[in-house]
Amino acid sequence: MENTKKLENQIEALLFASGDPLLITTLSKITGESEKLVKETLGSLKKSLDDRGIMLIHTDSEASLSTSPEMEDVVKKLHNDEITRALGKAGIETLSIVLYQGPVTKSHIDYIRGVNSAFVLRNLLIRGLVERKENPENKRGFVYVSSVDTLRYLGISSVKDLPEYEEARKSLEGELINE
Amino acid sequence: MENTKKLENQIEALLFASGDPLLITTLSKITGESEKLVKETLGSLKKSLDDRGIMLIHTDSEASLSTSPEMEDVVKKLHNDEITRALGKAGIETLSIVLYQGPVTKSHIDYIRGVNSAFVLRNLLIRGLVERKENPENKRGFVYVSSVDTLRYLGISSVKDLPEYEEARKSLEGELINE
Amino acid sequence: MPFDIKTSAYEGPLDLLIALIEKREVFINDISLAQVTEDYIEYINSLEERDIDNMSEFVLVASTLVLIKSKSLLPKLDLSPEEQESIDDLETRVKKYRLIKSLTEKIIEISSGGESFPRGEMKKQFISFAPSKDMSVENLLTEAKYLIENLPKPEPKKPKVMVEKTISLNDVIDDLKNRIQSNFKMSFNEYSSKSSTKDKAEKVNVIISFLALLELVKQGTVRAEQDEDFKDISIETDSLGVPTY
């Protein structure tokens, strides 16, 4: 019990000190604990931060601390109301595909949307709202995944907080014969 | 009680989002609460953070979040890990833009790379490979230049000594298609 | 976060199809797709080429819709496995895209709960010069060249692919005409590289007159089905020729 608390505090301190998202592998390396234990402890850190001004955001591979979404107004005041430019319809739609289907190739995004998404994808990449990774099935291609910044943009802690996540993900994988 | 908790969370979020210490007058102005109440609430935030990975530091006039002293070792380890890691493709790419295009803004770096460069730029900064300066054309923004140490390490006395400097510099200007 | 939604134009062919189907409040299947085929083609027809960014995609979907429509009007029309696949595929895509659209609405909703922000930058950062071994003049030049090569370039106005796709639509029409006039057996793959340079307006007119022709043929089918003889239909169509509009 004592040790879990210690690891939780260490992870909190590391995420705070870094500012940027940290890989779970890095957290495991620095703390000397297994990735499995780190992931479990991220779960308890998340709970400890419940109902606080900051929260834990994580993807499968990375974690980061971030302000709670209810704090948007005061934080914006601090940042001099710096307005985050809203995404257009094409942008948010493409983001949805990456969120619910990622990792996903550009050709799959084009296929679903019925139009070429090169331009909109590039904008999302530049804003850091999607990330590009080497396609494990094709070394010369890329796959697109959501990032910690995607979740920040939406003010959620993980993709599991997305509406109908599991259900929609499954439907999108299948043939969707039945409506 | 409810309201105290809300103010506590707001202060925590503000200090987190700021990074640097904030004046108590600033906290009072942004939250719309009296300085007296802010000071009292700093006391309760401090207690809430007892036995955590991060702590509250404050004087009579300002406050800041910081990692707890017991976390010093693990935070140092992270720092060492961050500065000894190989730069990798993303790091070399970004450094080469700063060398061939500097002084250059982050948004131009993002544009050339086609992805967000926030993390990689911060890594180059803490490693002393690039430096950040106020943008002469925009007081609120920054430009990045290579550090003297970087030039020395590369064995050149000025960026102009880089191979194909003029040519590459011109090409990297790009056509700046509207994004 | 607010989202800026432009509702004016249709983003692409699937976007248009969904709007047409939703207007009729019907399920997505081959029947509803056949029902909206005319509306779809009329919509493309009403626009100037310059109004549509993704003309080739619009036309490609139009060719599948024509197949669906043909099949619905002439149930005995034999479809090749490839054709059936392109029909099933279109149905699946429309369904998936509609699901994405409804999820997008929900995402817009949850995001109105507020954005979350990262830790701010700290001025007093511990900075120590820490180069890495891969930092050589050669590597830096290599990466600079790679970046130059991959800089975004302005898109060429009329990509070749698009022209090819529009030609293939004419081929679909021609081919279906032939099949109705003969015995409905021909593979989808067999038509490909005929050269034709009809402009867009003309091409869409071809589709419209073709659909009208199908309607007429369908009437013939009703009569022909009494003796269940396919060849009767072809005689009928031969006598009709291509109507002029």
PDB file of C-alpha atoms in Angstrom, chain A residues 47-163:
ATOM      1  CA  LYS A  47      -8.821   8.684  -9.019  1.00  0.00           C
ATOM      2  CA  SER A  48      -6.766  10.753  -6.586  1.00  0.00           C
ATOM      3  CA  LEU A  49      -7.084  13.709  -8.940  1.00  0.00           C
ATOM      4  CA  ASP A  50     -10.841  13.374  -9.151  1.00  0.00           C
ATOM      5  CA  ASP A  51     -12.547  16.636  -8.316  1.00  0.00           C
ATOM      6  CA  ARG A  52      -9.321  18.649  -8.440  1.00  0.00           C
ATOM      7  CA  GLY A  53      -8.066  21.493 -10.577  1.00  0.00           C
ATOM      8  CA  ILE A  54      -5.817  19.170 -12.566  1.00  0.00           C
ATOM      9  CA  MET A  55      -6.467  15.771 -14.100  1.00  0.00           C
ATOM     10  CA  LEU A  56      -4.649  12.869 -15.673  1.00  0.00           C
ATOM     11  CA  ILE A  57      -4.906  12.352 -19.413  1.00  0.00           C
ATOM     12  CA  HIS A  58      -3.622   9.192 -21.011  1.00  0.00           C
ATOM     13  CA  THR A  59      -3.529   7.214 -24.221  1.00  0.00           C
ATOM     14  CA  ASP A  60      -2.350   3.609 -24.538  1.00  0.00           C
ATOM     15  CA  SER A  61       1.253   4.704 -24.574  1.00  0.00           C
ATOM     16  CA  GLU A  62       1.476   8.128 -22.964  1.00  0.00           C
ATOM     17  CA  ALA A  63       0.271  10.069 -19.946  1.00  0.00           C
ATOM     18  CA  SER A  64       0.210  13.724 -19.004  1.00  0.00           C
ATOM     19  CA  LEU A  65      -1.206  16.079 -16.412  1.00  0.00           C
ATOM     20  CA  SER A  66      -3.590  18.755 -17.590  1.00  0.00           C
ATOM     21  CA  THR A  67      -6.052  21.280 -16.197  1.00  0.00           C
ATOM     22  CA  SER A  68      -9.592  20.033 -15.561  1.00  0.00           C
ATOM     23  CA  PRO A  69     -12.072  21.021 -18.263  1.00  0.00           C
ATOM     24  CA  GLU A  70     -14.261  22.958 -15.808  1.00  0.00           C
ATOM     25  CA  MET A  71     -11.302  25.299 -15.364  1.00  0.00           C
ATOM     26  CA  GLU A  72     -11.366  26.404 -18.989  1.00  0.00           C
ATOM     27  CA  ASP A  73     -12.682  29.871 -18.251  1.00  0.00           C
ATOM     28  CA  VAL A  74     -10.152  30.882 -15.617  1.00  0.00           C
ATOM     29  CA  VAL A  75      -7.234  29.379 -17.526  1.00  0.00           C
ATOM     30  CA  LYS A  76      -8.273  31.241 -20.653  1.00  0.00           C
ATOM     31  CA  LYS A  77      -8.295  34.436 -18.640  1.00  0.00           C
ATOM     32  CA  LEU A  78      -4.760  33.675 -17.556  1.00  0.00           C
ATOM     33  CA  HIS A  79      -3.702  33.057 -21.154  1.00  0.00           C
ATOM     34  CA  ASN A  80      -5.250  36.421 -22.059  1.00  0.00           C
ATOM     35  CA  ASP A  81      -8.214  34.752 -23.670  1.00  0.00           C
ATOM     36  CA  GLU A  82      -6.035  33.341 -26.359  1.00  0.00           C
ATOM     37  CA  ILE A  83      -8.656  31.771 -28.543  1.00  0.00           C
ATOM     38  CA  THR A  84      -8.070  28.288 -29.803  1.00  0.00           C
ATOM     39  CA  ARG A  85      -9.142  28.339 -33.406  1.00  0.00           C
ATOM     40  CA  ALA A  86     -12.210  26.175 -33.872  1.00  0.00           C
ATOM     41  CA  LEU A  87     -11.931  23.170 -36.133  1.00  0.00           C
ATOM     42  CA  GLY A  88     -14.034  23.178 -39.270  1.00  0.00           C
ATOM     43  CA  LYS A  89     -16.568  20.487 -40.007  1.00  0.00           C
ATOM     44  CA  ALA A  90     -14.073  18.495 -42.040  1.00  0.00           C
ATOM     45  CA  GLY A  91     -11.517  18.725 -39.248  1.00  0.00           C
ATOM     46  CA  ILE A  92     -13.760  17.518 -36.457  1.00  0.00           C
ATOM     47  CA  GLU A  93     -15.144  14.750 -38.669  1.00  0.00           C
ATOM     48  CA  THR A  94     -11.651  13.529 -39.505  1.00  0.00           C
ATOM     49  CA  LEU A  95     -10.748  13.748 -35.849  1.00  0.00           C
ATOM     50  CA  SER A  96     -13.738  11.534 -35.015  1.00  0.00           C
ATOM     51  CA  ILE A  97     -12.542   8.907 -37.476  1.00  0.00           C
ATOM     52  CA  VAL A  98      -9.070   8.933 -35.934  1.00  0.00           C
ATOM     53  CA  LEU A  99     -10.530   8.775 -32.411  1.00  0.00           C
ATOM     54  CA  TYR A 100     -12.947   5.928 -33.055  1.00  0.00           C
ATOM     55  CA  GLN A 101     -10.925   3.987 -35.596  1.00  0.00           C
ATOM     56  CA  GLY A 102      -7.300   4.846 -34.903  1.00  0.00           C
ATOM     57  CA  PRO A 103      -4.702   3.758 -35.742  1.00  0.00           C
ATOM     58  CA  VAL A 104      -6.023   4.396 -39.205  1.00  0.00           C
ATOM     59  CA  THR A 105      -4.442   5.037 -42.612  1.00  0.00           C
ATOM     60  CA  LYS A 106      -5.106   8.098 -44.728  1.00  0.00           C
ATOM     61  CA  SER A 107      -6.663   5.966 -47.435  1.00  0.00           C
ATOM     62  CA  HIS A 108      -9.163   4.616 -44.942  1.00  0.00           C
ATOM     63  CA  ILE A 109     -10.086   8.142 -43.874  1.00  0.00           C
ATOM     64  CA  ASP A 110     -10.537   9.095 -47.539  1.00  0.00           C
ATOM     65  CA  TYR A 111     -12.636   5.991 -48.061  1.00  0.00           C
ATOM     66  CA  ILE A 112     -14.967   6.753 -45.156  1.00  0.00           C
ATOM     67  CA  ARG A 113     -15.345  10.440 -45.938  1.00  0.00           C
ATOM     68  CA  GLY A 114     -15.535   9.922 -49.682  1.00  0.00           C
ATOM     69  CA  VAL A 115     -13.088  12.746 -50.333  1.00  0.00           C
ATOM     70  CA  ASN A 116      -9.393  13.358 -50.213  1.00  0.00           C
ATOM     71  CA  SER A 117      -8.417  14.307 -46.668  1.00  0.00           C
ATOM     72  CA  ALA A 118      -4.794  15.321 -47.263  1.00  0.00           C
ATOM     73  CA  PHE A 119      -5.336  18.976 -46.470  1.00  0.00           C
ATOM     74  CA  VAL A 120      -7.459  18.506 -43.386  1.00  0.00           C
ATOM     75  CA  LEU A 121      -5.091  15.836 -42.029  1.00  0.00           C
ATOM     76  CA  ARG A 122      -2.138  18.133 -42.477  1.00  0.00           C
ATOM     77  CA  ASN A 123      -3.868  20.834 -40.469  1.00  0.00           C
ATOM     78  CA  LEU A 124      -4.656  18.412 -37.672  1.00  0.00           C
ATOM     79  CA  LEU A 125      -1.052  17.211 -37.648  1.00  0.00           C
ATOM     80  CA  ILE A 126       0.314  20.735 -37.467  1.00  0.00           C
ATOM     81  CA  ARG A 127      -1.980  21.537 -34.573  1.00  0.00           C
ATOM     82  CA  GLY A 128      -0.868  18.358 -32.846  1.00  0.00           C
ATOM     83  CA  LEU A 129      -4.445  17.057 -32.743  1.00  0.00           C
ATOM     84  CA  VAL A 130      -3.466  13.867 -34.522  1.00  0.00           C
ATOM     85  CA  GLU A 131      -0.134  12.098 -34.615  1.00  0.00           C
ATOM     86  CA  ARG A 132       1.466  10.168 -37.408  1.00  0.00           C
ATOM     87  CA  LYS A 133       3.193   6.868 -36.828  1.00  0.00           C
ATOM     88  CA  GLU A 134       4.917   4.364 -39.039  1.00  0.00           C
ATOM     89  CA  ASN A 135       2.421   1.812 -40.312  1.00  0.00           C
ATOM     90  CA  PRO A 136       3.405  -1.526 -38.764  1.00  0.00           C
ATOM     91  CA  GLU A 137       2.012  -3.302 -41.825  1.00  0.00           C
ATOM     92  CA  ASN A 138       3.741  -1.127 -44.377  1.00  0.00           C
ATOM     93  CA  LYS A 139       7.027   0.514 -43.514  1.00  0.00           C
ATOM     94  CA  ARG A 140       6.623   3.155 -46.174  1.00  0.00           C
ATOM     95  CA  GLY A 141       3.197   4.287 -45.037  1.00  0.00           C
ATOM     96  CA  PHE A 142       1.754   5.980 -41.988  1.00  0.00           C
ATOM     97  CA  VAL A 143      -1.100   5.468 -39.597  1.00  0.00           C
ATOM     98  CA  TYR A 144      -2.825   8.260 -37.689  1.00  0.00           C
ATOM     99  CA  VAL A 145      -3.641   8.136 -34.005  1.00  0.00           C
ATOM    100  CA  SER A 146      -5.140  10.476 -31.454  1.00  0.00           C
ATOM    101  CA  SER A 147      -2.779  12.150 -29.021  1.00  0.00           C
ATOM    102  CA  VAL A 148      -2.794  13.555 -25.500  1.00  0.00           C
ATOM    103  CA  ASP A 149      -3.450  16.926 -27.137  1.00  0.00           C
ATOM    104  CA  THR A 150      -6.527  15.532 -28.885  1.00  0.00           C
ATOM    105  CA  LEU A 151      -7.936  14.540 -25.527  1.00  0.00           C
ATOM    106  CA  ARG A 152      -6.993  17.933 -24.086  1.00  0.00           C
ATOM    107  CA  TYR A 153      -8.806  19.650 -26.891  1.00  0.00           C
ATOM    108  CA  LEU A 154     -11.928  17.692 -26.023  1.00  0.00           C
ATOM    109  CA  GLY A 155     -11.378  17.988 -22.289  1.00  0.00           C
ATOM    110  CA  ILE A 156     -11.521  14.245 -21.662  1.00  0.00           C
ATOM    111  CA  SER A 157      -9.176  11.943 -19.841  1.00  0.00           C
ATOM    112  CA  SER A 158      -9.005   9.018 -22.274  1.00  0.00           C
ATOM    113  CA  VAL A 159     -10.711   7.743 -25.430  1.00  0.00           C
ATOM    114  CA  LYS A 160     -12.849   5.540 -23.217  1.00  0.00           C
ATOM    115  CA  ASP A 161     -14.652   8.694 -22.123  1.00  0.00           C
ATOM    116  CA  LEU A 162     -15.869   9.217 -25.682  1.00  0.00           C
ATOM    117  CA  PRO A 163     -19.590   8.650 -26.206  1.00  0.00           C
TER     118      PRO A 163
END
